[in-house]
PDB file of C-alpha atoms in Angstrom:
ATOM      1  CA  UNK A   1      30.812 116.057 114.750  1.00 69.00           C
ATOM      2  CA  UNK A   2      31.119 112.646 114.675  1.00 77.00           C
ATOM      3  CA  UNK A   3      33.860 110.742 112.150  1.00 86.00           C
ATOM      4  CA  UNK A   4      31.433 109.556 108.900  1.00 84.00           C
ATOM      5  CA  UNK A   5      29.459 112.835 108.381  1.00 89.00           C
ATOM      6  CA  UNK A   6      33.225 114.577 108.314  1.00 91.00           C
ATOM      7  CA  UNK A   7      34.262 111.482 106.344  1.00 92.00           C
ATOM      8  CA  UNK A   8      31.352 112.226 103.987  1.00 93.00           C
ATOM      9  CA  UNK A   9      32.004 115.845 103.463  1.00 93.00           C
ATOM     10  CA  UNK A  10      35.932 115.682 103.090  1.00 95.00           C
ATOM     11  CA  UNK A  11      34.867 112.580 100.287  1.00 95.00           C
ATOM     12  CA  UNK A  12      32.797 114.686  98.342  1.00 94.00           C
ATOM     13  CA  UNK A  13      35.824 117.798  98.667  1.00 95.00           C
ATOM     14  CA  UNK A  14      38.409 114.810  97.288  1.00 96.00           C
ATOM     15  CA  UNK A  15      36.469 113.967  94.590  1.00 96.00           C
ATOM     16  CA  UNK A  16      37.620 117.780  93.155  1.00 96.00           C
ATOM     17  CA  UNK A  17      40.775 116.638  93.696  1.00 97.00           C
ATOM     18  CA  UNK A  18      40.582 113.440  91.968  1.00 97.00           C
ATOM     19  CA  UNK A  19      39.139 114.735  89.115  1.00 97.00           C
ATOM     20  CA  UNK A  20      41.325 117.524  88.861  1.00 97.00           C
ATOM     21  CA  UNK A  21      43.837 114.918  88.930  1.00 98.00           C
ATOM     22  CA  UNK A  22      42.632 112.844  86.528  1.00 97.00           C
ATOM     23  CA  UNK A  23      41.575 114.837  83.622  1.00 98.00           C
ATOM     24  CA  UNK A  24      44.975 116.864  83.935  1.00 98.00           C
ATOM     25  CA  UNK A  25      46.444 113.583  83.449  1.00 97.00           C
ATOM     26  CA  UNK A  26      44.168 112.731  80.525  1.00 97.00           C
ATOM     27  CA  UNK A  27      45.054 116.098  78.402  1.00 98.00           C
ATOM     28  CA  UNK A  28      48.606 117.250  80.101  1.00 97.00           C
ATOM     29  CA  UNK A  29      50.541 113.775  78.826  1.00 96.00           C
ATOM     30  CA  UNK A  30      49.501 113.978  75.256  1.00 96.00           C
ATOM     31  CA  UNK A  31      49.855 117.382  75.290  1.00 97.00           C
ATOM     32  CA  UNK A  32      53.700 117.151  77.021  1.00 96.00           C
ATOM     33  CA  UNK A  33      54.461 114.779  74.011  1.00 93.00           C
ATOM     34  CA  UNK A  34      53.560 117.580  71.520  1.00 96.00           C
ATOM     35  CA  UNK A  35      55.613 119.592  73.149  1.00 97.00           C
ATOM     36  CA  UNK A  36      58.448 117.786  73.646  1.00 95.00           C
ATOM     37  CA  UNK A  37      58.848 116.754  69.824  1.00 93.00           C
ATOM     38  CA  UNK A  38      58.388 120.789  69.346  1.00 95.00           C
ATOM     39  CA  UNK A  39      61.737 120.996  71.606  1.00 94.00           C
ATOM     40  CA  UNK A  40      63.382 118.773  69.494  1.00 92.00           C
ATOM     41  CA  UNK A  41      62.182 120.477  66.267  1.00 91.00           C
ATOM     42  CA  UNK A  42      64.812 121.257  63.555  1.00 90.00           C
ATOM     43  CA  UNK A  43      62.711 124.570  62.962  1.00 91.00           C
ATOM     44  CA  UNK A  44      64.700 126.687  65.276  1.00 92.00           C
ATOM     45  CA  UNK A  45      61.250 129.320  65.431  1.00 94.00           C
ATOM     46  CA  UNK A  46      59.286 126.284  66.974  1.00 95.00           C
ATOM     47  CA  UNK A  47      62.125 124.675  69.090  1.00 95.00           C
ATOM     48  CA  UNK A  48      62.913 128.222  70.489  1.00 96.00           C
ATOM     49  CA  UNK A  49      59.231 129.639  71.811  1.00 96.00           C
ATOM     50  CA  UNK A  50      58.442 125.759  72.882  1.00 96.00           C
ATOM     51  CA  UNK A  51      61.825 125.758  74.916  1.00 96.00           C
ATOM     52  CA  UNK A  52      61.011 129.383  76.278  1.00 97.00           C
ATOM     53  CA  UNK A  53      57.133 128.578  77.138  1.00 96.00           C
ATOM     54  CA  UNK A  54      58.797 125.550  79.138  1.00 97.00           C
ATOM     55  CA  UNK A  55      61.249 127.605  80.971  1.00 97.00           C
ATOM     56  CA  UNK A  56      58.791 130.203  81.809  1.00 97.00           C
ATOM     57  CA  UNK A  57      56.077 127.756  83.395  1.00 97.00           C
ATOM     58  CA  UNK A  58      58.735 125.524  84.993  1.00 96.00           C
ATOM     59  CA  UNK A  59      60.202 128.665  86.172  1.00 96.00           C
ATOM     60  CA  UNK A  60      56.869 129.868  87.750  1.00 97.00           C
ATOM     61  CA  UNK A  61      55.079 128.807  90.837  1.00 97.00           C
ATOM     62  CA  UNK A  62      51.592 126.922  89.751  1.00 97.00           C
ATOM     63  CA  UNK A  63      49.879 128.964  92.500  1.00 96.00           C
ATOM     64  CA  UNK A  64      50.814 132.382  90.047  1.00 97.00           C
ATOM     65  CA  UNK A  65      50.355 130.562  86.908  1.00 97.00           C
ATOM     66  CA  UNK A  66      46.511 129.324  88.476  1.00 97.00           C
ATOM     67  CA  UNK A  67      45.635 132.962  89.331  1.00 95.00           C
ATOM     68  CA  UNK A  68      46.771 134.104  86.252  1.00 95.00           C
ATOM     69  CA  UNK A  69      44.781 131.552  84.090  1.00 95.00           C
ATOM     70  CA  UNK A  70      41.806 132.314  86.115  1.00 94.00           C
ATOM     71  CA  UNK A  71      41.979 136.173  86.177  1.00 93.00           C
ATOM     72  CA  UNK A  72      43.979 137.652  82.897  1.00 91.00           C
ATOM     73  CA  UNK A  73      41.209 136.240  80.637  1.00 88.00           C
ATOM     74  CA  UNK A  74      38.376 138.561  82.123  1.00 84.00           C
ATOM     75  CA  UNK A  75      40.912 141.382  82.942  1.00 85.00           C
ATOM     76  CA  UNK A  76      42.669 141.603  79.138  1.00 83.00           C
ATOM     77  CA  UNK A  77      39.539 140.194  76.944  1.00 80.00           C
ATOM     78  CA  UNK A  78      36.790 140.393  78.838  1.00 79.00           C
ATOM     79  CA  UNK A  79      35.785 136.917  78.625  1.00 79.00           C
ATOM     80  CA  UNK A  80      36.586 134.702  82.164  1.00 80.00           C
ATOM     81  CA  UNK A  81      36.458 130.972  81.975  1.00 83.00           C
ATOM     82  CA  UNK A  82      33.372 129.896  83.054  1.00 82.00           C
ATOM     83  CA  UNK A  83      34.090 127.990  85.959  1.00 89.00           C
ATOM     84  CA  UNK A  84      36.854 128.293  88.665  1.00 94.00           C
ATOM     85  CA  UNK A  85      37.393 124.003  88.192  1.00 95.00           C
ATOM     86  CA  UNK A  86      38.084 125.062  84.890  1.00 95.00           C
ATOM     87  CA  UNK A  87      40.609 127.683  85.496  1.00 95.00           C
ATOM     88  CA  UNK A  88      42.508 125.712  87.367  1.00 96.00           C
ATOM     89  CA  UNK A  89      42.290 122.609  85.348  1.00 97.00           C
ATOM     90  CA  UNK A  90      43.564 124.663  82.098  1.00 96.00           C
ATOM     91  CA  UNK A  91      46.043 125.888  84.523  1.00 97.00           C
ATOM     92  CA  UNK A  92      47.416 122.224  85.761  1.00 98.00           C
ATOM     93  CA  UNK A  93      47.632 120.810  82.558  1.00 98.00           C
ATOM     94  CA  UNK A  94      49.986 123.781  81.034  1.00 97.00           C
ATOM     95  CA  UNK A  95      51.942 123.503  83.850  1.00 98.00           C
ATOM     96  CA  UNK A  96      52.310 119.354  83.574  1.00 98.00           C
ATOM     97  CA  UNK A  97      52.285 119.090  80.167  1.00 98.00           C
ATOM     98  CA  UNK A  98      55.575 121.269  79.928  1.00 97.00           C
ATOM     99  CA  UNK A  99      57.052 118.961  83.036  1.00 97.00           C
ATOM    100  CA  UNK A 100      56.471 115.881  81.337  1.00 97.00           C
ATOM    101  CA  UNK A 101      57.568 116.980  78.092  1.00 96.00           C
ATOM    102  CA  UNK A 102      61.194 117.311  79.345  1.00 95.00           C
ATOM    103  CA  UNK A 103      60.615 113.716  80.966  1.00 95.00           C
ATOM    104  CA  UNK A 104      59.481 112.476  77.266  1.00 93.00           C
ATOM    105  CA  UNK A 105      62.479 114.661  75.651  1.00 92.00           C
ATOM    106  CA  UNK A 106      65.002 113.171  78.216  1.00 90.00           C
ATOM    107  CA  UNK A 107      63.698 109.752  77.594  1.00 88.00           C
ATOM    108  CA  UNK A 108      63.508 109.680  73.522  1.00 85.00           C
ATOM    109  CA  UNK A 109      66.805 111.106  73.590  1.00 85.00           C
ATOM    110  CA  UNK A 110      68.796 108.753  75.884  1.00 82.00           C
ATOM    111  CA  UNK A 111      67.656 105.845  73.170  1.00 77.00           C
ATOM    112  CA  UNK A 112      70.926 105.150  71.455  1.00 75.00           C
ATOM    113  CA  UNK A 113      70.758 106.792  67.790  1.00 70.00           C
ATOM    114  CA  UNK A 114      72.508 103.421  66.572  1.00 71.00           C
ATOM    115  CA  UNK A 115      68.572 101.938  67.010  1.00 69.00           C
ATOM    116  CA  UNK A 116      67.213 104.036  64.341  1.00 71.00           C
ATOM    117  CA  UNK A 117      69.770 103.545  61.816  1.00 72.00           C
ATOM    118  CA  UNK A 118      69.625  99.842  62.031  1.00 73.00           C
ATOM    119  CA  UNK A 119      65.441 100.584  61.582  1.00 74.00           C
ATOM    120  CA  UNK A 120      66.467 102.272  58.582  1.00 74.00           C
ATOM    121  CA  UNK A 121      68.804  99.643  57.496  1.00 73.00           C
ATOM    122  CA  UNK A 122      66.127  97.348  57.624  1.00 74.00           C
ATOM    123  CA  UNK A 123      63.600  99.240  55.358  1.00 75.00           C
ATOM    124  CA  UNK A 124      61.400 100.404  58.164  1.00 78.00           C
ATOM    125  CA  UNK A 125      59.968 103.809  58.335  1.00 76.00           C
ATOM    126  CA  UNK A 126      60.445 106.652  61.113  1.00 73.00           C
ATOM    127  CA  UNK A 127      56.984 105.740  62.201  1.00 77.00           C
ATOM    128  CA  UNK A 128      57.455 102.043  62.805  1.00 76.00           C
ATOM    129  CA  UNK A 129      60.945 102.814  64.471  1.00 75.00           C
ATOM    130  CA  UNK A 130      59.146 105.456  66.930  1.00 74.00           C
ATOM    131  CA  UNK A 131      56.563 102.710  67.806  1.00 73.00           C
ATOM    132  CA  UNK A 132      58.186  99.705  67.129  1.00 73.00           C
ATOM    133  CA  UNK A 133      62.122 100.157  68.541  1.00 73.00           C
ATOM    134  CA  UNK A 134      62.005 103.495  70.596  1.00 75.00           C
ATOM    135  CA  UNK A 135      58.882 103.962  72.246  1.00 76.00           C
ATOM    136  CA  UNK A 136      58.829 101.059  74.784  1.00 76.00           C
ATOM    137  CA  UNK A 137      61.887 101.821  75.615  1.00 80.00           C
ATOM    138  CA  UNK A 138      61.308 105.603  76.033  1.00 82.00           C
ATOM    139  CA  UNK A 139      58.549 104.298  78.661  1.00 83.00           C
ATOM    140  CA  UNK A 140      60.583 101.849  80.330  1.00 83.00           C
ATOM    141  CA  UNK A 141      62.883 105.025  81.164  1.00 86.00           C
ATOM    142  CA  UNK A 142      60.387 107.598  82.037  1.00 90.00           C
ATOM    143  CA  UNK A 143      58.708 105.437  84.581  1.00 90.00           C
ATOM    144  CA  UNK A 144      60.366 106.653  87.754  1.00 90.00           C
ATOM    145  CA  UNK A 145      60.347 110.189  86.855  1.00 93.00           C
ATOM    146  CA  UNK A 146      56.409 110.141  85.309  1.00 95.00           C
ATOM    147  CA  UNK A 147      55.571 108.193  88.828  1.00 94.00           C
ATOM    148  CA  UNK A 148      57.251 111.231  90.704  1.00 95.00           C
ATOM    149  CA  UNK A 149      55.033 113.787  89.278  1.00 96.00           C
ATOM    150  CA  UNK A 150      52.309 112.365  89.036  1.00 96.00           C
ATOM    151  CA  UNK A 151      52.265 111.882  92.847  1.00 96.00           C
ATOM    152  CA  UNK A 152      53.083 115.248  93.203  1.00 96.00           C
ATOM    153  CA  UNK A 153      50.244 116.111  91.161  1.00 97.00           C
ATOM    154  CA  UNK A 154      47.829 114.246  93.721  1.00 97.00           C
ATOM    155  CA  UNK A 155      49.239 116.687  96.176  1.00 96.00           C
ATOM    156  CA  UNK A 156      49.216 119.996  94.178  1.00 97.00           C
ATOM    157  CA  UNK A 157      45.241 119.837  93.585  1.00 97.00           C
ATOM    158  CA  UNK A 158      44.679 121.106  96.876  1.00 96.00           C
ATOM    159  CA  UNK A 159      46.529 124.585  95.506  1.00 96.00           C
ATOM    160  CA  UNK A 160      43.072 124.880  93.169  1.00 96.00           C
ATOM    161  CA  UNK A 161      41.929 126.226  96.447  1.00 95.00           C
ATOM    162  CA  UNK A 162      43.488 129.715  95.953  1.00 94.00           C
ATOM    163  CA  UNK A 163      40.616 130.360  93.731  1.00 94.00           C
ATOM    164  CA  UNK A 164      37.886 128.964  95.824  1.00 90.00           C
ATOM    165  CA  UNK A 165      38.002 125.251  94.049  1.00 94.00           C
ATOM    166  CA  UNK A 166      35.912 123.093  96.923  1.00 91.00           C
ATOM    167  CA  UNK A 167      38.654 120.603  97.286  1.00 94.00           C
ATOM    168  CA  UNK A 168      39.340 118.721 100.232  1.00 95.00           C
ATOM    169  CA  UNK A 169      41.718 121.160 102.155  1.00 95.00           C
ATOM    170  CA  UNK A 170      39.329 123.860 102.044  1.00 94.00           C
ATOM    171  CA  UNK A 171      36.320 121.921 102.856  1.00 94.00           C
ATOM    172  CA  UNK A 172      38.834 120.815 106.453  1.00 94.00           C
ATOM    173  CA  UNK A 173      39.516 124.311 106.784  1.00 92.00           C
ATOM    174  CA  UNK A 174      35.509 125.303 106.544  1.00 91.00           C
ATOM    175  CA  UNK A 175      35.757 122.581 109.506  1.00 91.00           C
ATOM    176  CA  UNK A 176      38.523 124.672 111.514  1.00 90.00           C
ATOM    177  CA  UNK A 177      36.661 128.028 111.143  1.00 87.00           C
ATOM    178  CA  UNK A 178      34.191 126.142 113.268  1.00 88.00           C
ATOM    179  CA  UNK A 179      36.329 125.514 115.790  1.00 87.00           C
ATOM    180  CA  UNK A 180      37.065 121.973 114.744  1.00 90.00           C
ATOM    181  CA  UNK A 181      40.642 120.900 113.977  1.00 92.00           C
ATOM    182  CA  UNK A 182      41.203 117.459 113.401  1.00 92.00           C
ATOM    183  CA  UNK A 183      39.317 117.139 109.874  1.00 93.00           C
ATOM    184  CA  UNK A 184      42.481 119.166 108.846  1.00 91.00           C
ATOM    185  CA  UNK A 185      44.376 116.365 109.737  1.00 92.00           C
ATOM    186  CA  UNK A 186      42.716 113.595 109.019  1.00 94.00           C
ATOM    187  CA  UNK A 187      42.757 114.734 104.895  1.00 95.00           C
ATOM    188  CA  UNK A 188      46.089 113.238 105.301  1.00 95.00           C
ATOM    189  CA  UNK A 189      44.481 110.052 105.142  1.00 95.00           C
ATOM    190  CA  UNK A 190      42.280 110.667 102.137  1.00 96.00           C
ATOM    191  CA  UNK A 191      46.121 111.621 100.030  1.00 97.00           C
ATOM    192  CA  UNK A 192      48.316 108.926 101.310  1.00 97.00           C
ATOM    193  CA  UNK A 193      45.628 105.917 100.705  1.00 96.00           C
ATOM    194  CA  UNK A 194      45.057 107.816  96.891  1.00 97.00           C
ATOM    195  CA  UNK A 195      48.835 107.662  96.631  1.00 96.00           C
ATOM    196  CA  UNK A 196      49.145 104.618  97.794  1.00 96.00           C
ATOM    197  CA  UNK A 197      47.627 102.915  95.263  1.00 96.00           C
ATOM    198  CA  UNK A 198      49.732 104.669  93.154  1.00 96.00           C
ATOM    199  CA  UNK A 199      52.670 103.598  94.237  1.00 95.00           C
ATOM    200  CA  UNK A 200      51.553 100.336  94.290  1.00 95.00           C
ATOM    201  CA  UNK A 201      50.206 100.544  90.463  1.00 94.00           C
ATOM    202  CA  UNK A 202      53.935 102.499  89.690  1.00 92.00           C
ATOM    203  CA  UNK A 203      56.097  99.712  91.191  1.00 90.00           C
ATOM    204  CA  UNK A 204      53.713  97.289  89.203  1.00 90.00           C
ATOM    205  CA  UNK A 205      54.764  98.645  85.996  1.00 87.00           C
ATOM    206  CA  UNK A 206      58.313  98.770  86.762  1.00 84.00           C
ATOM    207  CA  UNK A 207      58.417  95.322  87.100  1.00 84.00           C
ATOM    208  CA  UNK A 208      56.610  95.018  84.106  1.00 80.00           C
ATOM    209  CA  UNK A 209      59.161  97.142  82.478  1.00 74.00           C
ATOM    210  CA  UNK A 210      62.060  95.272  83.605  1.00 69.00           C
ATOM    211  CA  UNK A 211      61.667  92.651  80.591  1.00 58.00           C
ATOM    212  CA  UNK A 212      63.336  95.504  78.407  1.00 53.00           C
ATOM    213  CA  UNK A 213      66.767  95.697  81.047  1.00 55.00           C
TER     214      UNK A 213
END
């Protein structure tokens, strides 16, 4: 087979990945914030089952916790998600939303507290000191680490395979039960260009960031 019609087919298998990328992105980092200020609750019921769902799923590998999204639903209610993209999109985002909630904990909480009180001193509220004095700093912080993971996330959409998700690995490997290797390969491409551009975006906003040093 000649390069573009393998180019074609691996395309349309990345495009599962990139939009298994993206909308985990879109619903796991507001959803990590949420359960980051849960960790920090003063209601120890809260703060302890959000700290224990954490260590659990952190604990976990995201292959187990993909195959368990996608097949405890049917098994203990009766009622599977509808789609295996879904499964394993519901899985992703419970599984990066409690990895970038210890980012977002780590980074609120390395703000001096000396910040707030002079917020406080000033008449402004615990909203406007959030927003106003934290918050850009909190981001200037979490930068690196948020970049890490989300590059790793770029590479972990080709586990939604393990439930039959047509990403780009198993569209290569549909290649190599042919009898044809080198597609295999070549999806290398496909992840470093994506990440990249990433990196490239990332090291952007660093140096944007580095007003607030």
């Amino acid at each position: 087979m000649d390069i573009y019609s393998v180019s074609k087919e691996l395309l349309t298998g990345f495009w599962e990945n990139v939009r298994l990328f993206g909308l985990t992105l879109l619903f796991s980092l507001p959803l990590g914030l949420i359960i980051a200020f849960c960790s920090m609750s003063k209601f120890p019921p809260l703060k302890w089952i959000s700290k224990t769902i954490v260590w659990i799923i952190r604990g976990t590998p995201l292959m187990l916790q993909i195959f368990v999204v996608f097949y405890v639903p049917g098994i203990v209610f009766g009622t599977p998600l509808k789609t295996r993209f879904l499964a394993a999109l519901v899985a992703f985002v419970i599984n990066y939303a409690c990895y970038f909630s210890e980012i977002y904990r780590g980074g609120i909480q390395s703000v001096p507290a000396g910040q707030s009180e002079a917020g406080l001193v000033l008449g402004m509220s615990k909203s406007q000191i959030f927003f106003k004095v934290t918050l850009l700093q909190v981001v200037k912080r979490i930068v690196p680490p948020m970049s890490n993971e989300i590059i790793t996330l770029v590479k972990d959409t080709s586990l939604a395979r393990v439930i039959a998700v047509a990403e780009i690995i198993m569209v290569a490997d549909r290649f190599t039960a042919r009898g044809i290797i080198w597609p295999l390969f070549y999806t290398a491409v496909f992840f470093l260009l994506f990440n990249g551009i990433l990196t490239l975006l990332f090291g952007a906003i660093e140096k944007k960031m580095s007003y607030f040093e």
